[in-house]
Amino acid sequence: MAAIHLPRAMRIGAGALAELPAALAELGLSAPAVLTDPFLAGSGLLDRLLALLAEAGCPARAYGEVRADPTVASVEAAVAFVRAGKHDCVIGLGGGSSIDTAKAVAVLTVREGPMQALKAPHQENAPGLPIVAVPTTAGTGSEATRFTIITDEASDEKMLCAGLAYLPVLAVVDYELTLSKPARLTADTGIDALTHAMEAYVSRRANPFSDGFALAAMAAIWPNLRRACANPGDRAAREALMLGSLQAGMAFSNASVALVHGMSRPIGAHFHVAHGLSNAMLLPAVTAWTAPAALGRYADCARAMGLAEPGEGDQATVARLVEALRAINRDLAVPSPKAYGIAEADWQRLTPVMARQALESGSPANNPRVPEAAEIEALYREAWT
Ligand SMILES: [Fe+2]
């Protein structure tokens, strides 16, 4: 038995942004608060969105101060903004930070906090304000998930918060919004999406429904990630990445992520490494460590990604997969933690803390091979160089 949760409505494809007012009307929503980051607020995209809403007779207020890796304090500031208006929904416009902020704001606008009380294993299912997600990167899949990630700045912890309250009612997935993204951001977000798909597929909570989306996502993302990084204007590659990211989001929201994400969040929280980049730093080593416990599943991943040779067995196919993950990291200039500039003494000192926080998030328990704290610490040491 699988329990499946998805957004009520989605608009997918080139030009979908123009459909936002009609999609809101379909859901009976008419007074949005738009939350975005300072870059997008100044880029013209926010003005375009506000003009579309105004033309449709939909009065919106906009907050342009969303910060990267949102914190409890940054969410509370956005809650104050939304409470100061009369809004019937929140629109998160941007990457994962804007959408995750919108999700937390939607809940805290109608429910008492603090945000720390909502961290996993707590499940927040009672609806907050309706959430609308308009992603501008192909990576987080947050537009289709029942999760948000908020950093507790008091403890330097990226808190995973889960529940139906965080599932958008509407996702507007327009790949044209990603065409101008630079190669570094495309690489980081694309690897994040690939990691979602792989982890959803090998997860202990995988199911036939999530499997279909996970395999489709891997098939879409793998051959197009290098293309989009090499040529940001490649529309076919961008479209495939955007769809793959959405499919990966639907997969992991209904199957969960696993050890890579569990270990990645503490790296992001303590060392301020972009989320997709910290996933990429870990993905080859964690895949190699986990693969013996789920050889057939990882071989399926390699086949979906087009990496398998005909007639080759699972063992050899998975060896190709691990090597391909190392190769794409080289091609996309993913640094090791050491090359990123993290001080070795800090890495060593925080390794036990990061291992504990990884375990507490619950994600490693979904891994096909469930690690002890000491094994997570060994994996952090292995990823160092
Ligand atoms: Fe992720």
CSV table of C-alpha atoms and ligand atoms in Angstrom, one decimal:
chain,number,residue,atom,x,y,z
A,1,MET,CA,0.0,0.0,0.0
A,2,ALA,CA,1.3,3.4,-0.9
A,3,ALA,CA,-0.1,6.8,0.4
A,4,ILE,CA,0.3,9.3,-2.4
A,5,HIS,CA,0.0,13.1,-2.1
A,6,LEU,CA,0.3,15.5,-5.1
A,7,PRO,CA,-0.5,19.2,-5.8
A,8,ARG,CA,-4.2,19.8,-6.7
A,9,ALA,CA,-3.3,21.5,-10.0
A,10,MET,CA,-0.2,22.0,-12.1
A,11,ARG,CA,0.5,24.1,-15.2
A,12,ILE,CA,3.6,22.7,-17.0
A,13,GLY,CA,5.4,23.9,-20.1
A,14,ALA,CA,6.7,27.0,-22.0
A,15,GLY,CA,4.6,30.0,-21.2
A,16,ALA,CA,2.9,28.4,-18.2
A,17,LEU,CA,3.5,31.6,-16.1
A,18,ALA,CA,0.9,33.5,-18.2
A,19,GLU,CA,-1.6,30.9,-17.0
A,20,LEU,CA,-1.1,31.7,-13.3
A,21,PRO,CA,-4.1,34.1,-13.0
A,22,ALA,CA,-6.5,31.6,-14.6
A,23,ALA,CA,-5.1,28.8,-12.5
A,24,LEU,CA,-5.6,30.8,-9.3
A,25,ALA,CA,-9.2,31.7,-10.4
A,26,GLU,CA,-9.9,28.0,-10.9
A,27,LEU,CA,-9.0,27.4,-7.3
A,28,GLY,CA,-11.0,30.4,-6.1
A,29,LEU,CA,-7.9,32.4,-5.0
A,30,SER,CA,-7.7,36.1,-5.7
A,31,ALA,CA,-5.4,37.9,-3.2
A,32,PRO,CA,-1.9,36.5,-3.2
A,33,ALA,CA,1.2,37.5,-1.3
A,34,VAL,CA,4.2,36.9,-3.6
A,35,LEU,CA,7.5,36.0,-1.8
A,36,THR,CA,10.7,36.1,-3.7
A,37,ASP,CA,14.4,36.9,-3.3
A,38,PRO,CA,16.1,40.2,-3.9
A,39,PHE,CA,17.7,39.1,-7.2
A,40,LEU,CA,14.4,38.1,-8.8
A,41,ALA,CA,12.7,41.1,-7.3
A,42,GLY,CA,15.1,43.3,-9.2
A,43,SER,CA,15.3,41.2,-12.4
A,44,GLY,CA,12.0,42.2,-13.9
A,45,LEU,CA,10.4,38.8,-13.4
A,46,LEU,CA,8.5,39.9,-10.2
A,47,ASP,CA,7.2,42.9,-12.1
A,48,ARG,CA,6.0,40.7,-14.9
A,49,LEU,CA,4.2,38.4,-12.5
A,50,LEU,CA,2.6,41.4,-10.6
A,51,ALA,CA,1.5,42.9,-14.0
A,52,LEU,CA,-0.1,39.6,-15.0
A,53,LEU,CA,-2.0,39.4,-11.7
A,54,ALA,CA,-3.1,43.1,-11.9
A,55,GLU,CA,-4.4,42.6,-15.4
A,56,ALA,CA,-6.5,39.7,-14.1
A,57,GLY,CA,-8.0,41.9,-11.3
A,58,CYS,CA,-6.0,40.0,-8.7
A,59,PRO,CA,-4.4,42.5,-6.2
A,60,ALA,CA,-1.1,41.2,-5.0
A,61,ARG,CA,1.5,42.4,-2.5
A,62,ALA,CA,5.1,41.4,-3.0
A,63,TYR,CA,7.9,40.7,-0.5
A,64,GLY,CA,11.3,40.6,-2.0
A,65,GLU,CA,13.6,39.8,0.9
A,66,VAL,CA,13.6,36.0,0.9
A,67,ARG,CA,17.1,34.9,1.8
A,68,ALA,CA,19.0,31.9,0.6
A,69,ASP,CA,18.8,29.0,3.0
A,70,PRO,CA,15.9,30.6,4.9
A,71,THR,CA,16.1,30.8,8.7
A,72,VAL,CA,13.6,30.9,11.4
A,73,ALA,CA,14.1,34.7,11.7
A,74,SER,CA,13.8,35.3,7.9
A,75,VAL,CA,10.6,33.3,7.8
A,76,GLU,CA,9.2,35.2,10.8
A,77,ALA,CA,9.9,38.5,8.9
A,78,ALA,CA,7.9,37.2,5.9
A,79,VAL,CA,5.1,36.0,8.2
A,80,ALA,CA,4.8,39.6,9.5
A,81,PHE,CA,4.5,40.9,6.0
A,82,VAL,CA,1.8,38.5,5.0
A,83,ARG,CA,-0.2,39.0,8.2
A,84,ALA,CA,-0.1,42.8,7.5
A,85,GLY,CA,-2.2,42.3,4.3
A,86,LYS,CA,-5.4,40.4,3.5
A,87,HIS,CA,-4.2,37.4,1.6
A,88,ASP,CA,-5.9,34.1,0.7
A,89,CYS,CA,-2.7,32.4,-0.6
A,90,VAL,CA,1.1,32.8,-0.8
A,91,ILE,CA,3.1,32.4,-4.0
A,92,GLY,CA,6.7,31.3,-3.7
A,93,LEU,CA,8.5,32.6,-6.8
A,94,GLY,CA,12.1,31.4,-7.2
A,95,GLY,CA,14.4,28.6,-6.3
A,96,GLY,CA,14.0,26.3,-3.3
A,97,SER,CA,14.6,29.1,-0.8
A,98,SER,CA,11.6,31.1,-2.0
A,99,ILE,CA,9.3,28.2,-2.3
A,100,ASP,CA,10.3,26.7,1.1
A,101,THR,CA,9.9,30.2,2.7
A,102,ALA,CA,6.4,30.4,1.2
A,103,LYS,CA,5.6,27.0,2.7
A,104,ALA,CA,6.7,27.9,6.2
A,105,VAL,CA,5.0,31.3,6.0
A,106,ALA,CA,1.7,29.6,4.8
A,107,VAL,CA,1.7,27.5,8.0
A,108,LEU,CA,2.9,30.1,10.5
A,109,THR,CA,0.4,32.7,9.3
A,110,VAL,CA,-2.4,30.6,10.6
A,111,ARG,CA,-0.7,28.5,13.3
A,112,GLU,CA,1.4,29.5,16.3
A,113,GLY,CA,5.1,28.7,16.0
A,114,PRO,CA,7.8,28.5,16.7
A,115,MET,CA,9.2,26.8,13.5
A,116,GLN,CA,11.4,24.6,15.7
A,117,ALA,CA,8.3,22.9,17.0
A,118,LEU,CA,7.4,21.8,13.5
A,119,LYS,CA,10.6,19.9,12.7
A,120,ALA,CA,10.5,16.2,11.8
A,121,PRO,CA,9.3,13.8,13.1
A,122,HIS,CA,6.4,16.2,13.7
A,123,GLN,CA,3.9,16.1,10.8
A,124,GLU,CA,2.0,19.3,10.1
A,125,ASN,CA,-1.1,18.2,8.2
A,126,ALA,CA,-3.7,20.9,9.1
A,127,PRO,CA,-3.9,23.3,6.2
A,128,GLY,CA,-2.3,26.8,6.4
A,129,LEU,CA,-2.8,29.3,3.6
A,130,PRO,CA,-2.9,27.7,0.2
A,131,ILE,CA,0.6,27.6,-1.3
A,132,VAL,CA,1.4,28.3,-5.0
A,133,ALA,CA,4.9,27.4,-6.2
A,134,VAL,CA,6.5,29.0,-9.3
A,135,PRO,CA,10.0,27.5,-9.5
A,136,THR,CA,12.7,29.3,-11.5
A,137,THR,CA,15.3,26.5,-11.1
A,138,ALA,CA,15.2,22.9,-12.2
A,139,GLY,CA,16.2,21.2,-9.0
A,140,THR,CA,14.5,21.3,-5.6
A,141,GLY,CA,11.2,19.8,-6.8
A,142,SER,CA,9.7,21.7,-3.8
A,143,GLU,CA,6.8,22.7,-6.0
A,144,ALA,CA,5.5,19.1,-5.7
A,145,THR,CA,6.6,18.1,-2.2
A,146,ARG,CA,5.2,18.0,1.3
A,147,PHE,CA,8.5,19.2,2.8
A,148,THR,CA,10.2,22.5,3.7
A,149,ILE,CA,13.7,23.0,4.9
A,150,ILE,CA,14.3,25.9,7.4
A,151,THR,CA,17.6,26.6,9.2
A,152,ASP,CA,17.5,27.0,12.9
A,153,GLU,CA,20.2,29.7,13.3
A,154,ALA,CA,20.5,29.1,17.0
A,155,SER,CA,21.8,25.5,16.4
A,156,ASP,CA,23.0,25.8,12.8
A,157,GLU,CA,20.6,23.0,11.9
A,158,LYS,CA,18.7,22.6,8.6
A,159,MET,CA,15.4,21.4,9.9
A,160,LEU,CA,13.3,19.1,7.7
A,161,CYS,CA,9.7,20.0,8.3
A,162,ALA,CA,7.1,17.6,6.8
A,163,GLY,CA,3.3,17.3,6.3
A,164,LEU,CA,0.4,18.0,4.0
A,165,ALA,CA,0.3,21.6,5.1
A,166,TYR,CA,3.5,22.2,2.9
A,167,LEU,CA,2.1,20.6,-0.3
A,168,PRO,CA,1.4,23.4,-2.8
A,169,VAL,CA,-2.2,23.5,-4.2
A,170,LEU,CA,-0.8,24.8,-7.5
A,171,ALA,CA,2.6,24.4,-9.2
A,172,VAL,CA,3.4,26.5,-12.3
A,173,VAL,CA,6.3,24.8,-13.9
A,174,ASP,CA,7.6,27.0,-16.8
A,175,TYR,CA,11.1,26.0,-18.1
A,176,GLU,CA,11.4,29.4,-19.8
A,177,LEU,CA,12.1,30.8,-16.4
A,178,THR,CA,15.3,28.8,-16.2
A,179,LEU,CA,16.8,29.8,-19.5
A,180,SER,CA,18.9,32.5,-18.1
A,181,LYS,CA,20.3,30.6,-15.2
A,182,PRO,CA,24.2,30.3,-15.1
A,183,ALA,CA,26.0,27.0,-15.5
A,184,ARG,CA,27.0,26.7,-11.8
A,185,LEU,CA,23.4,27.1,-10.6
A,186,THR,CA,22.2,24.7,-13.3
A,187,ALA,CA,24.7,22.1,-12.3
A,188,ASP,CA,24.0,22.3,-8.6
A,189,THR,CA,20.2,22.3,-8.9
A,190,GLY,CA,20.4,19.5,-11.6
A,191,ILE,CA,22.5,17.2,-9.4
A,192,ASP,CA,20.0,17.9,-6.5
A,193,ALA,CA,17.2,16.7,-8.8
A,194,LEU,CA,19.1,13.6,-9.9
A,195,THR,CA,19.8,12.8,-6.2
A,196,HIS,CA,16.1,13.1,-5.4
A,197,ALA,CA,15.3,10.6,-8.2
A,198,MET,CA,18.0,8.1,-7.2
A,199,GLU,CA,17.2,8.3,-3.5
A,200,ALA,CA,13.5,8.0,-4.1
A,201,TYR,CA,14.1,4.9,-6.2
A,202,VAL,CA,16.4,3.1,-3.8
A,203,SER,CA,14.5,4.3,-0.7
A,204,ARG,CA,13.0,1.7,1.7
A,205,ARG,CA,9.8,3.6,1.2
A,206,ALA,CA,9.8,3.4,-2.6
A,207,ASN,CA,6.6,2.2,-4.2
A,208,PRO,CA,5.4,1.4,-7.7
A,209,PHE,CA,3.9,4.9,-8.1
A,210,SER,CA,7.1,6.8,-7.0
A,211,ASP,CA,9.3,4.4,-9.0
A,212,GLY,CA,7.7,5.5,-12.3
A,213,PHE,CA,8.4,9.1,-11.6
A,214,ALA,CA,11.9,8.4,-10.3
A,215,LEU,CA,12.9,6.5,-13.4
A,216,ALA,CA,11.4,9.0,-15.8
A,217,ALA,CA,13.2,11.8,-13.9
A,218,MET,CA,16.6,10.0,-14.2
A,219,ALA,CA,16.1,9.4,-17.9
A,220,ALA,CA,15.2,13.1,-18.4
A,221,ILE,CA,17.9,14.6,-16.2
A,222,TRP,CA,21.1,12.6,-16.9
A,223,PRO,CA,21.5,13.2,-20.7
A,224,ASN,CA,20.4,16.8,-20.4
A,225,LEU,CA,22.4,18.1,-17.4
A,226,ARG,CA,25.7,18.6,-19.2
A,227,ARG,CA,23.9,20.0,-22.2
A,228,ALA,CA,22.1,22.7,-20.3
A,229,CYS,CA,25.3,23.6,-18.4
A,230,ALA,CA,27.3,23.9,-21.6
A,231,ASN,CA,24.6,25.9,-23.4
A,232,PRO,CA,22.2,27.6,-21.0
A,233,GLY,CA,19.8,28.5,-23.9
A,234,ASP,CA,19.3,24.9,-25.0
A,235,ARG,CA,15.5,24.9,-24.8
A,236,ALA,CA,15.0,21.1,-25.2
A,237,ALA,CA,17.6,20.4,-22.4
A,238,ARG,CA,16.0,23.0,-20.1
A,239,GLU,CA,12.5,21.5,-20.7
A,240,ALA,CA,13.7,18.0,-19.9
A,241,LEU,CA,15.5,19.2,-16.7
A,242,MET,CA,12.5,21.1,-15.5
A,243,LEU,CA,10.1,18.2,-16.1
A,244,GLY,CA,12.7,15.8,-14.6
A,245,SER,CA,13.0,17.9,-11.5
A,246,LEU,CA,9.2,18.0,-11.1
A,247,GLN,CA,9.0,14.2,-11.5
A,248,ALA,CA,11.8,13.7,-9.1
A,249,GLY,CA,10.0,15.9,-6.6
A,250,MET,CA,6.8,13.9,-6.9
A,251,ALA,CA,8.9,10.7,-6.5
A,252,PHE,CA,10.7,11.7,-3.3
A,253,SER,CA,7.7,13.4,-1.7
A,254,ASN,CA,6.0,10.0,-1.9
A,255,ALA,CA,9.0,7.8,-1.1
A,256,SER,CA,11.4,10.1,0.8
A,257,VAL,CA,15.1,10.8,0.3
A,258,ALA,CA,17.8,8.9,2.1
A,259,LEU,CA,21.4,9.0,3.2
A,260,VAL,CA,22.8,11.6,0.8
A,261,HIS,CA,20.2,14.2,1.9
A,262,GLY,CA,20.6,13.3,5.5
A,263,MET,CA,24.3,13.9,5.3
A,264,SER,CA,24.0,16.9,3.0
A,265,ARG,CA,21.8,19.2,5.1
A,266,PRO,CA,24.4,19.4,8.0
A,267,ILE,CA,27.2,20.4,5.5
A,268,GLY,CA,24.9,23.1,4.1
A,269,ALA,CA,24.0,24.4,7.6
A,270,HIS,CA,27.5,24.4,9.1
A,271,PHE,CA,29.6,25.4,6.0
A,272,HIS,CA,27.1,27.3,3.9
A,273,VAL,CA,27.6,25.1,0.9
A,274,ALA,CA,24.8,25.2,-1.7
A,275,HIS,CA,22.4,22.3,-1.3
A,276,GLY,CA,22.9,20.7,-4.6
A,277,LEU,CA,26.7,21.0,-4.3
A,278,SER,CA,26.8,19.3,-0.9
A,279,ASN,CA,24.7,16.5,-2.4
A,280,ALA,CA,27.1,16.2,-5.3
A,281,MET,CA,30.1,16.0,-2.9
A,282,LEU,CA,28.5,13.0,-1.3
A,283,LEU,CA,26.7,11.2,-4.0
A,284,PRO,CA,29.5,9.0,-5.4
A,285,ALA,CA,30.8,7.8,-2.1
A,286,VAL,CA,27.4,7.2,-0.6
A,287,THR,CA,26.2,5.4,-3.7
A,288,ALA,CA,29.3,3.1,-3.6
A,289,TRP,CA,28.8,2.4,0.1
A,290,THR,CA,25.1,1.7,-0.2
A,291,ALA,CA,25.0,-0.2,-3.5
A,292,PRO,CA,25.8,-3.7,-2.2
A,293,ALA,CA,22.5,-3.6,-0.2
A,294,ALA,CA,20.4,-2.7,-3.3
A,295,LEU,CA,22.4,-3.7,-6.3
A,296,GLY,CA,19.4,-4.4,-8.6
A,297,ARG,CA,17.8,-1.0,-7.8
A,298,TYR,CA,21.0,0.9,-8.5
A,299,ALA,CA,21.5,-1.0,-11.7
A,300,ASP,CA,18.0,0.1,-12.7
A,301,CYS,CA,19.1,3.7,-12.1
A,302,ALA,CA,22.1,3.2,-14.3
A,303,ARG,CA,19.9,1.7,-17.0
A,304,ALA,CA,17.4,4.6,-16.8
A,305,MET,CA,20.3,7.0,-17.2
A,306,GLY,CA,21.5,5.2,-20.3
A,307,LEU,CA,24.8,4.0,-18.6
A,308,ALA,CA,24.4,0.3,-18.9
A,309,GLU,CA,26.1,-1.9,-21.6
A,310,PRO,CA,23.9,-4.6,-23.1
A,311,GLY,CA,24.3,-8.0,-21.4
A,312,GLU,CA,26.2,-6.6,-18.5
A,313,GLY,CA,25.3,-7.8,-15.0
A,314,ASP,CA,24.2,-5.6,-12.1
A,315,GLN,CA,27.6,-5.5,-10.4
A,316,ALA,CA,29.4,-4.1,-13.5
A,317,THR,CA,26.5,-1.8,-14.3
A,318,VAL,CA,26.6,-0.3,-10.8
A,319,ALA,CA,30.4,0.1,-11.0
A,320,ARG,CA,29.7,2.2,-14.2
A,321,LEU,CA,27.1,4.2,-12.3
A,322,VAL,CA,29.6,5.1,-9.5
A,323,GLU,CA,32.3,6.0,-12.1
A,324,ALA,CA,29.7,8.1,-14.0
A,325,LEU,CA,28.8,10.0,-10.9
A,326,ARG,CA,32.5,10.8,-10.2
A,327,ALA,CA,32.9,11.8,-13.9
A,328,ILE,CA,30.0,14.2,-13.9
A,329,ASN,CA,31.3,15.8,-10.7
A,330,ARG,CA,34.6,16.4,-12.5
A,331,ASP,CA,32.9,17.8,-15.6
A,332,LEU,CA,30.7,20.1,-13.6
A,333,ALA,CA,33.6,21.3,-11.5
A,334,VAL,CA,32.1,20.0,-8.2
A,335,PRO,CA,34.8,20.5,-5.5
A,336,SER,CA,35.5,18.3,-2.6
A,337,PRO,CA,34.9,19.9,0.8
A,338,LYS,CA,38.6,20.4,1.0
A,339,ALA,CA,38.9,22.1,-2.4
A,340,TYR,CA,35.8,24.1,-1.5
A,341,GLY,CA,37.9,25.8,1.2
A,342,ILE,CA,36.5,24.3,4.3
A,343,ALA,CA,39.1,24.1,7.1
A,344,GLU,CA,40.1,20.5,7.9
A,345,ALA,CA,40.0,21.1,11.6
A,346,ASP,CA,36.5,22.4,11.4
A,347,TRP,CA,35.4,19.5,9.3
A,348,GLN,CA,36.9,17.0,11.7
A,349,ARG,CA,35.5,18.8,14.8
A,350,LEU,CA,32.0,18.9,13.4
A,351,THR,CA,31.9,15.4,11.8
A,352,PRO,CA,30.3,13.8,14.9
A,353,VAL,CA,27.8,16.6,15.2
A,354,MET,CA,26.9,16.4,11.5
A,355,ALA,CA,26.6,12.6,11.8
A,356,ARG,CA,24.2,13.0,14.8
A,357,GLN,CA,22.1,15.6,13.0
A,358,ALA,CA,22.0,13.4,9.8
A,359,LEU,CA,20.6,10.5,11.9
A,360,GLU,CA,18.1,12.7,13.7
A,361,SER,CA,16.6,13.9,10.5
A,362,GLY,CA,15.4,10.4,9.9
A,363,SER,CA,16.5,10.3,6.2
A,364,PRO,CA,19.3,7.8,6.7
A,365,ALA,CA,16.8,5.3,8.0
A,366,ASN,CA,15.2,5.2,4.5
A,367,ASN,CA,18.6,4.2,3.0
A,368,PRO,CA,18.8,0.6,1.7
A,369,ARG,CA,21.9,0.2,3.9
A,370,VAL,CA,21.2,1.9,7.2
A,371,PRO,CA,24.3,3.4,8.7
A,372,GLU,CA,25.5,3.7,12.3
A,373,ALA,CA,26.9,7.0,13.4
A,374,ALA,CA,30.4,5.8,13.0
A,375,GLU,CA,29.7,4.8,9.4
A,376,ILE,CA,28.4,8.2,8.6
A,377,GLU,CA,31.5,9.8,10.1
A,378,ALA,CA,33.6,7.5,7.9
A,379,LEU,CA,31.7,8.6,4.9
A,380,TYR,CA,32.2,12.3,5.8
A,381,ARG,CA,35.9,11.5,6.1
A,382,GLU,CA,35.9,9.7,2.7
A,383,ALA,CA,34.2,12.7,1.0
A,384,TRP,CA,36.7,15.2,2.4
A,385,THR,CA,39.3,15.0,-0.4
B,1,FE,FE,17.4,18.1,-2.3
